[in-house]
């Protein structure tokens, strides 16, 4: 059977790879001259399944209103009243509850962990070599509200047995050796 994959980013190429392995005759088409030249080009290269979380989260509706006024907002939605967009926004807002966030994050983390395992298997299979570090990810919070907000994520990590540690400001300075020069402002923030 012949399959055409539209888009040669990481998603299109990995889909093509697994389809080809299963015996399909695959053609990948992209509007660019080479592969991975759009979103998959020069991203941060971080693979952190436990960190995956939905944009629809408690507190986001209020933040989104503030972002509308910012030039460099992390999420921008233009204000024109298009029906499809309104429907999408309705669904997004309905998912900004604690309960929906828990369900959605749990699903995302489980999928991301599966994806990470597939990536490790694929890496072995094709023998890709690159500079990778596997020291984990540090999330640093400067404000009490941020620490409190992280509790909902920690709950999901616990439920899914994702290895993690909650560190005090003193412990984080031990783990992240680049932080001590900043410790004065950190200590002030946590005082
Ligand atoms: C700044 C930045 C940093 C990021 N950092 C991370 C990170 O650290 N870790 C992480 O996991 N994720 C990160 N991401 C997200 C990650 O890069 C994307 O989720 C991922 O690359 C998306 O892959 P994709 O294949 O879906 O899309 P793309 O890589 O965008 O691929 C889509 C392809 O489709 C082609 N295409 C589109 N329309 C057409 C058309 N009409 N005809 C033909 N071809 C078409 C495009 O040319 C493109 O090659 C980051 C993203 C950004 C922007």
PDB file of C-alpha atoms and ligand atoms in Angstrom:
ATOM      1  CA  UNK A   1       0.000   0.000   0.000  1.00  0.00           C
ATOM      2  CA  UNK A   2       1.259   3.501  -0.825  1.00  0.00           C
ATOM      3  CA  UNK A   3       1.088   6.307   1.739  1.00  0.00           C
ATOM      4  CA  UNK A   4       1.800  10.008   1.279  1.00  0.00           C
ATOM      5  CA  UNK A   5       2.902  11.965   4.363  1.00  0.00           C
ATOM      6  CA  UNK A   6       2.500  15.730   4.138  1.00  0.00           C
ATOM      7  CA  UNK A   7       5.167  17.540   6.167  1.00  0.00           C
ATOM      8  CA  UNK A   8       8.767  16.520   6.851  1.00  0.00           C
ATOM      9  CA  UNK A   9       8.999  17.724  10.436  1.00  0.00           C
ATOM     10  CA  UNK A  10       9.650  15.363  13.337  1.00  0.00           C
ATOM     11  CA  UNK A  11       6.049  14.111  13.318  1.00  0.00           C
ATOM     12  CA  UNK A  12       5.876  13.470   9.559  1.00  0.00           C
ATOM     13  CA  UNK A  13       9.299  11.824   9.411  1.00  0.00           C
ATOM     14  CA  UNK A  14       8.770   9.526  12.395  1.00  0.00           C
ATOM     15  CA  UNK A  15       5.337   8.561  11.028  1.00  0.00           C
ATOM     16  CA  UNK A  16       6.967   7.804   7.659  1.00  0.00           C
ATOM     17  CA  UNK A  17       9.712   5.796   9.395  1.00  0.00           C
ATOM     18  CA  UNK A  18       7.267   3.524  11.262  1.00  0.00           C
ATOM     19  CA  UNK A  19       4.993   3.152   8.218  1.00  0.00           C
ATOM     20  CA  UNK A  20       7.983   2.169   6.059  1.00  0.00           C
ATOM     21  CA  UNK A  21       9.065  -0.340   8.746  1.00  0.00           C
ATOM     22  CA  UNK A  22       5.630  -1.903   8.526  1.00  0.00           C
ATOM     23  CA  UNK A  23       6.081  -2.358   4.791  1.00  0.00           C
ATOM     24  CA  UNK A  24       4.200   0.640   3.389  1.00  0.00           C
ATOM     25  CA  UNK A  25       5.624   2.469   0.398  1.00  0.00           C
ATOM     26  CA  UNK A  26       5.954   5.987   1.787  1.00  0.00           C
ATOM     27  CA  UNK A  27       6.459   9.347   0.072  1.00  0.00           C
ATOM     28  CA  UNK A  28       7.079  12.454   2.198  1.00  0.00           C
ATOM     29  CA  UNK A  29       6.241  15.855   0.687  1.00  0.00           C
ATOM     30  CA  UNK A  30       7.279  19.212   2.112  1.00  0.00           C
ATOM     31  CA  UNK A  31       7.037  22.788   0.908  1.00  0.00           C
ATOM     32  CA  UNK A  32      10.634  23.416   2.031  1.00  0.00           C
ATOM     33  CA  UNK A  33      13.783  22.322   0.225  1.00  0.00           C
ATOM     34  CA  UNK A  34      14.881  19.958   2.982  1.00  0.00           C
ATOM     35  CA  UNK A  35      13.564  18.155   6.029  1.00  0.00           C
ATOM     36  CA  UNK A  36      12.834  19.699   9.432  1.00  0.00           C
ATOM     37  CA  UNK A  37      13.134  23.326   8.319  1.00  0.00           C
ATOM     38  CA  UNK A  38      10.107  24.762  10.144  1.00  0.00           C
ATOM     39  CA  UNK A  39       9.061  24.140  13.774  1.00  0.00           C
ATOM     40  CA  UNK A  40      11.368  21.134  14.069  1.00  0.00           C
ATOM     41  CA  UNK A  41      14.350  23.344  13.173  1.00  0.00           C
ATOM     42  CA  UNK A  42      16.524  24.475  16.100  1.00  0.00           C
ATOM     43  CA  UNK A  43      14.060  23.947  18.919  1.00  0.00           C
ATOM     44  CA  UNK A  44      15.429  23.630  22.441  1.00  0.00           C
ATOM     45  CA  UNK A  45      16.017  19.876  21.954  1.00  0.00           C
ATOM     46  CA  UNK A  46      14.552  19.075  25.330  1.00  0.00           C
ATOM     47  CA  UNK A  47      12.737  15.783  25.888  1.00  0.00           C
ATOM     48  CA  UNK A  48      10.907  16.139  29.190  1.00  0.00           C
ATOM     49  CA  UNK A  49       7.760  13.975  29.289  1.00  0.00           C
ATOM     50  CA  UNK A  50       6.909  14.921  32.881  1.00  0.00           C
ATOM     51  CA  UNK A  51       6.945  18.568  31.892  1.00  0.00           C
ATOM     52  CA  UNK A  52       4.285  18.220  29.195  1.00  0.00           C
ATOM     53  CA  UNK A  53       1.138  20.051  30.203  1.00  0.00           C
ATOM     54  CA  UNK A  54      -1.929  21.448  28.481  1.00  0.00           C
ATOM     55  CA  UNK A  55      -2.209  25.148  27.727  1.00  0.00           C
ATOM     56  CA  UNK A  56      -5.759  24.940  29.092  1.00  0.00           C
ATOM     57  CA  UNK A  57      -5.053  25.299  32.810  1.00  0.00           C
ATOM     58  CA  UNK A  58      -6.582  27.070  35.814  1.00  0.00           C
ATOM     59  CA  UNK A  59      -5.524  30.739  35.718  1.00  0.00           C
ATOM     60  CA  UNK A  60      -4.901  30.789  31.950  1.00  0.00           C
ATOM     61  CA  UNK A  61      -8.095  32.743  31.003  1.00  0.00           C
ATOM     62  CA  UNK A  62      -6.923  35.682  33.154  1.00  0.00           C
ATOM     63  CA  UNK A  63      -3.364  35.452  31.836  1.00  0.00           C
ATOM     64  CA  UNK A  64      -4.667  35.282  28.246  1.00  0.00           C
ATOM     65  CA  UNK A  65      -6.415  38.637  28.722  1.00  0.00           C
ATOM     66  CA  UNK A  66      -3.108  40.161  29.898  1.00  0.00           C
ATOM     67  CA  UNK A  67      -1.269  38.536  26.954  1.00  0.00           C
ATOM     68  CA  UNK A  68      -3.608  40.283  24.510  1.00  0.00           C
ATOM     69  CA  UNK A  69      -1.937  43.574  25.511  1.00  0.00           C
ATOM     70  CA  UNK A  70       1.653  42.248  25.315  1.00  0.00           C
ATOM     71  CA  UNK A  71       3.861  42.475  22.240  1.00  0.00           C
ATOM     72  CA  UNK A  72       5.768  39.222  22.988  1.00  0.00           C
ATOM     73  CA  UNK A  73       3.066  37.076  24.584  1.00  0.00           C
ATOM     74  CA  UNK A  74       3.567  33.276  24.807  1.00  0.00           C
ATOM     75  CA  UNK A  75       0.095  32.723  23.321  1.00  0.00           C
ATOM     76  CA  UNK A  76      -1.630  35.155  20.975  1.00  0.00           C
ATOM     77  CA  UNK A  77      -5.198  34.880  19.781  1.00  0.00           C
ATOM     78  CA  UNK A  78      -6.425  37.527  17.362  1.00  0.00           C
ATOM     79  CA  UNK A  79      -9.702  39.119  18.373  1.00  0.00           C
ATOM     80  CA  UNK A  80     -11.661  38.627  15.079  1.00  0.00           C
ATOM     81  CA  UNK A  81     -14.912  36.744  15.784  1.00  0.00           C
ATOM     82  CA  UNK A  82     -14.540  33.666  13.568  1.00  0.00           C
ATOM     83  CA  UNK A  83     -17.061  30.901  14.385  1.00  0.00           C
ATOM     84  CA  UNK A  84     -14.561  28.000  14.426  1.00  0.00           C
ATOM     85  CA  UNK A  85     -12.207  29.990  16.638  1.00  0.00           C
ATOM     86  CA  UNK A  86     -15.024  30.874  19.056  1.00  0.00           C
ATOM     87  CA  UNK A  87     -15.956  27.189  19.324  1.00  0.00           C
ATOM     88  CA  UNK A  88     -12.300  26.297  19.979  1.00  0.00           C
ATOM     89  CA  UNK A  89     -12.028  29.025  22.633  1.00  0.00           C
ATOM     90  CA  UNK A  90     -15.199  27.729  24.315  1.00  0.00           C
ATOM     91  CA  UNK A  91     -13.682  24.232  24.543  1.00  0.00           C
ATOM     92  CA  UNK A  92     -10.367  25.636  25.738  1.00  0.00           C
ATOM     93  CA  UNK A  93     -12.069  27.648  28.516  1.00  0.00           C
ATOM     94  CA  UNK A  94     -14.131  24.619  29.582  1.00  0.00           C
ATOM     95  CA  UNK A  95     -10.847  22.731  30.043  1.00  0.00           C
ATOM     96  CA  UNK A  96      -9.309  25.370  32.312  1.00  0.00           C
ATOM     97  CA  UNK A  97     -10.650  23.695  35.469  1.00  0.00           C
ATOM     98  CA  UNK A  98      -8.474  21.759  37.945  1.00  0.00           C
ATOM     99  CA  UNK A  99     -10.322  18.532  37.165  1.00  0.00           C
ATOM    100  CA  UNK A 100      -9.924  18.821  33.381  1.00  0.00           C
ATOM    101  CA  UNK A 101      -6.284  19.873  33.802  1.00  0.00           C
ATOM    102  CA  UNK A 102      -5.549  16.719  35.855  1.00  0.00           C
ATOM    103  CA  UNK A 103      -7.155  14.451  33.260  1.00  0.00           C
ATOM    104  CA  UNK A 104      -5.512  16.211  30.289  1.00  0.00           C
ATOM    105  CA  UNK A 105      -2.043  16.412  31.851  1.00  0.00           C
ATOM    106  CA  UNK A 106      -2.191  12.731  32.893  1.00  0.00           C
ATOM    107  CA  UNK A 107      -3.006  11.772  29.297  1.00  0.00           C
ATOM    108  CA  UNK A 108      -0.289  14.010  27.889  1.00  0.00           C
ATOM    109  CA  UNK A 109       2.400  12.723  30.267  1.00  0.00           C
ATOM    110  CA  UNK A 110       1.476   9.081  29.545  1.00  0.00           C
ATOM    111  CA  UNK A 111       1.625   9.743  25.783  1.00  0.00           C
ATOM    112  CA  UNK A 112       4.883  11.698  26.109  1.00  0.00           C
ATOM    113  CA  UNK A 113       6.484   8.868  28.123  1.00  0.00           C
ATOM    114  CA  UNK A 114       5.445   6.366  25.458  1.00  0.00           C
ATOM    115  CA  UNK A 115       6.839   8.697  22.810  1.00  0.00           C
ATOM    116  CA  UNK A 116      10.127   9.051  24.751  1.00  0.00           C
ATOM    117  CA  UNK A 117      10.458   5.235  24.927  1.00  0.00           C
ATOM    118  CA  UNK A 118       9.811   4.950  21.192  1.00  0.00           C
ATOM    119  CA  UNK A 119      12.440   7.615  20.588  1.00  0.00           C
ATOM    120  CA  UNK A 120      15.008   5.660  22.642  1.00  0.00           C
ATOM    121  CA  UNK A 121      14.199   2.498  20.661  1.00  0.00           C
ATOM    122  CA  UNK A 122      14.454   4.378  17.359  1.00  0.00           C
ATOM    123  CA  UNK A 123      17.758   5.960  18.396  1.00  0.00           C
ATOM    124  CA  UNK A 124      19.181   2.452  18.970  1.00  0.00           C
ATOM    125  CA  UNK A 125      17.672   1.166  15.756  1.00  0.00           C
ATOM    126  CA  UNK A 126      19.190   3.810  13.467  1.00  0.00           C
ATOM    127  CA  UNK A 127      22.256   4.553  15.589  1.00  0.00           C
ATOM    128  CA  UNK A 128      21.881   8.353  15.695  1.00  0.00           C
ATOM    129  CA  UNK A 129      24.703   9.948  17.689  1.00  0.00           C
ATOM    130  CA  UNK A 130      24.475  13.432  19.211  1.00  0.00           C
ATOM    131  CA  UNK A 131      25.422  15.246  22.408  1.00  0.00           C
ATOM    132  CA  UNK A 132      22.704  14.346  24.838  1.00  0.00           C
ATOM    133  CA  UNK A 133      22.479  15.009  28.543  1.00  0.00           C
ATOM    134  CA  UNK A 134      20.182  13.017  30.796  1.00  0.00           C
ATOM    135  CA  UNK A 135      20.528  14.896  34.054  1.00  0.00           C
ATOM    136  CA  UNK A 136      16.849  15.757  34.319  1.00  0.00           C
ATOM    137  CA  UNK A 137      15.127  19.118  34.234  1.00  0.00           C
ATOM    138  CA  UNK A 138      15.083  21.773  36.929  1.00  0.00           C
ATOM    139  CA  UNK A 139      12.046  23.981  37.235  1.00  0.00           C
ATOM    140  CA  UNK A 140      12.808  27.057  39.276  1.00  0.00           C
ATOM    141  CA  UNK A 141      10.043  29.062  40.897  1.00  0.00           C
ATOM    142  CA  UNK A 142      10.596  32.557  42.218  1.00  0.00           C
ATOM    143  CA  UNK A 143       7.134  33.223  43.626  1.00  0.00           C
ATOM    144  CA  UNK A 144       5.014  31.435  46.229  1.00  0.00           C
ATOM    145  CA  UNK A 145       2.043  31.385  43.803  1.00  0.00           C
ATOM    146  CA  UNK A 146       4.191  29.486  41.294  1.00  0.00           C
ATOM    147  CA  UNK A 147       5.204  26.935  43.937  1.00  0.00           C
ATOM    148  CA  UNK A 148       1.537  26.514  44.885  1.00  0.00           C
ATOM    149  CA  UNK A 149       0.501  26.189  41.234  1.00  0.00           C
ATOM    150  CA  UNK A 150       3.116  23.443  40.731  1.00  0.00           C
ATOM    151  CA  UNK A 151       1.294  21.250  43.271  1.00  0.00           C
ATOM    152  CA  UNK A 152      -1.242  20.185  40.637  1.00  0.00           C
ATOM    153  CA  UNK A 153       1.626  19.025  38.381  1.00  0.00           C
ATOM    154  CA  UNK A 154       3.373  17.216  41.229  1.00  0.00           C
ATOM    155  CA  UNK A 155       0.120  15.346  41.925  1.00  0.00           C
ATOM    156  CA  UNK A 156       0.089  14.011  38.346  1.00  0.00           C
ATOM    157  CA  UNK A 157       3.813  13.097  38.455  1.00  0.00           C
ATOM    158  CA  UNK A 158       3.188  11.148  41.678  1.00  0.00           C
ATOM    159  CA  UNK A 159       0.140   9.382  40.253  1.00  0.00           C
ATOM    160  CA  UNK A 160       2.095   8.316  37.147  1.00  0.00           C
ATOM    161  CA  UNK A 161       5.271   7.367  39.085  1.00  0.00           C
ATOM    162  CA  UNK A 162       7.392   9.889  37.189  1.00  0.00           C
ATOM    163  CA  UNK A 163      10.648  10.279  39.181  1.00  0.00           C
ATOM    164  CA  UNK A 164      10.848  13.793  40.616  1.00  0.00           C
ATOM    165  CA  UNK A 165      12.049  15.661  43.691  1.00  0.00           C
ATOM    166  CA  UNK A 166      10.766  18.803  45.351  1.00  0.00           C
ATOM    167  CA  UNK A 167      13.803  20.797  46.516  1.00  0.00           C
ATOM    168  CA  UNK A 168      14.150  23.671  48.947  1.00  0.00           C
ATOM    169  CA  UNK A 169      16.095  26.782  47.831  1.00  0.00           C
ATOM    170  CA  UNK A 170      19.151  25.493  49.769  1.00  0.00           C
ATOM    171  CA  UNK A 171      18.973  22.071  48.083  1.00  0.00           C
ATOM    172  CA  UNK A 172      18.589  23.528  44.599  1.00  0.00           C
ATOM    173  CA  UNK A 173      21.790  25.526  45.083  1.00  0.00           C
ATOM    174  CA  UNK A 174      23.568  22.205  45.743  1.00  0.00           C
ATOM    175  CA  UNK A 175      22.160  20.558  42.603  1.00  0.00           C
ATOM    176  CA  UNK A 176      22.471  23.442  40.145  1.00  0.00           C
ATOM    177  CA  UNK A 177      26.061  24.612  40.509  1.00  0.00           C
ATOM    178  CA  UNK A 178      25.493  27.655  38.271  1.00  0.00           C
ATOM    179  CA  UNK A 179      22.948  29.094  40.685  1.00  0.00           C
ATOM    180  CA  UNK A 180      25.042  30.128  43.729  1.00  0.00           C
ATOM    181  CA  UNK A 181      26.060  33.464  42.140  1.00  0.00           C
ATOM    182  CA  UNK A 182      22.334  34.210  41.936  1.00  0.00           C
ATOM    183  CA  UNK A 183      21.619  32.931  45.439  1.00  0.00           C
ATOM    184  CA  UNK A 184      21.320  36.394  46.966  1.00  0.00           C
ATOM    185  CA  UNK A 185      18.275  37.245  44.867  1.00  0.00           C
ATOM    186  CA  UNK A 186      16.938  33.694  45.267  1.00  0.00           C
ATOM    187  CA  UNK A 187      17.213  33.837  49.041  1.00  0.00           C
ATOM    188  CA  UNK A 188      15.542  37.226  49.027  1.00  0.00           C
ATOM    189  CA  UNK A 189      12.684  35.833  46.947  1.00  0.00           C
ATOM    190  CA  UNK A 190      12.135  32.910  49.302  1.00  0.00           C
ATOM    191  CA  UNK A 191      12.697  34.826  52.543  1.00  0.00           C
TER     192      UNK A 191
HETATM  193  C1  LIG B   1      11.248  27.881  19.820  1.00  0.00           C
HETATM  194  C2  LIG B   1      10.730  26.459  19.996  1.00  0.00           C
HETATM  195  C3  LIG B   1      11.352  25.628  20.907  1.00  0.00           C
HETATM  196  C4  LIG B   1      10.866  24.344  21.099  1.00  0.00           C
HETATM  197  N1  LIG B   1      11.501  23.519  21.988  1.00  0.00           N
HETATM  198  C5  LIG B   1      11.071  22.254  22.159  1.00  0.00           C
HETATM  199  C6  LIG B   1      11.744  21.358  23.037  1.00  0.00           C
HETATM  200  O1  LIG B   1      12.740  21.688  23.656  1.00  0.00           O
HETATM  201  N2  LIG B   1      11.270  20.102  23.177  1.00  0.00           N
HETATM  202  C7  LIG B   1      10.157  19.668  22.490  1.00  0.00           C
HETATM  203  O2  LIG B   1       9.781  18.502  22.672  1.00  0.00           O
HETATM  204  N3  LIG B   1       9.504  20.484  21.640  1.00  0.00           N
HETATM  205  C8  LIG B   1       9.941  21.755  21.458  1.00  0.00           C
HETATM  206  N4  LIG B   1       9.278  22.577  20.589  1.00  0.00           N
HETATM  207  C9  LIG B   1       8.113  22.044  19.884  1.00  0.00           C
HETATM  208  C10 LIG B   1       8.545  21.143  18.731  1.00  0.00           C
HETATM  209  O3  LIG B   1       9.607  21.747  18.018  1.00  0.00           O
HETATM  210  C11 LIG B   1       7.327  20.930  17.815  1.00  0.00           C
HETATM  211  O4  LIG B   1       6.262  20.383  18.563  1.00  0.00           O
HETATM  212  C12 LIG B   1       7.657  19.962  16.698  1.00  0.00           C
HETATM  213  O5  LIG B   1       8.821  20.355  15.995  1.00  0.00           O
HETATM  214  C13 LIG B   1       6.465  19.911  15.743  1.00  0.00           C
HETATM  215  O6  LIG B   1       6.794  19.019  14.721  1.00  0.00           O
HETATM  216  P1  LIG B   1       5.841  18.832  13.496  1.00  0.00           P
HETATM  217  O7  LIG B   1       6.437  17.773  12.633  1.00  0.00           O
HETATM  218  O8  LIG B   1       4.450  18.630  13.986  1.00  0.00           O
HETATM  219  O9  LIG B   1       5.801  20.255  12.794  1.00  0.00           O
HETATM  220  P2  LIG B   1       6.904  20.943  11.833  1.00  0.00           P
HETATM  221  O10 LIG B   1       8.304  20.639  12.256  1.00  0.00           O
HETATM  222  O11 LIG B   1       6.522  22.371  11.718  1.00  0.00           O
HETATM  223  O12 LIG B   1       6.643  20.188  10.491  1.00  0.00           O
HETATM  224  C14 LIG B   1       5.585  20.497   9.633  1.00  0.00           C
HETATM  225  C15 LIG B   1       6.144  20.432   8.223  1.00  0.00           C
HETATM  226  O13 LIG B   1       5.059  20.579   7.313  1.00  0.00           O
HETATM  227  C16 LIG B   1       5.458  21.379   6.246  1.00  0.00           C
HETATM  228  N5  LIG B   1       4.253  21.968   5.702  1.00  0.00           N
HETATM  229  C17 LIG B   1       3.346  22.735   6.336  1.00  0.00           C
HETATM  230  N6  LIG B   1       2.354  23.067   5.507  1.00  0.00           N
HETATM  231  C18 LIG B   1       2.651  22.485   4.307  1.00  0.00           C
HETATM  232  C19 LIG B   1       2.008  22.469   3.070  1.00  0.00           C
HETATM  233  N7  LIG B   1       0.853  23.109   2.844  1.00  0.00           N
HETATM  234  N8  LIG B   1       2.591  21.781   2.047  1.00  0.00           N
HETATM  235  C20 LIG B   1       3.759  21.123   2.254  1.00  0.00           C
HETATM  236  N9  LIG B   1       4.421  21.106   3.422  1.00  0.00           N
HETATM  237  C21 LIG B   1       3.871  21.772   4.441  1.00  0.00           C
HETATM  238  C22 LIG B   1       6.413  22.382   6.858  1.00  0.00           C
HETATM  239  O14 LIG B   1       7.317  22.891   5.915  1.00  0.00           O
HETATM  240  C23 LIG B   1       7.131  21.557   7.940  1.00  0.00           C
HETATM  241  O15 LIG B   1       8.345  21.008   7.489  1.00  0.00           O
HETATM  242  C24 LIG B   1       9.739  23.886  20.367  1.00  0.00           C
HETATM  243  C25 LIG B   1       9.135  24.715  19.436  1.00  0.00           C
HETATM  244  C26 LIG B   1       9.625  25.996  19.245  1.00  0.00           C
HETATM  245  C27 LIG B   1       8.967  26.882  18.224  1.00  0.00           C
END
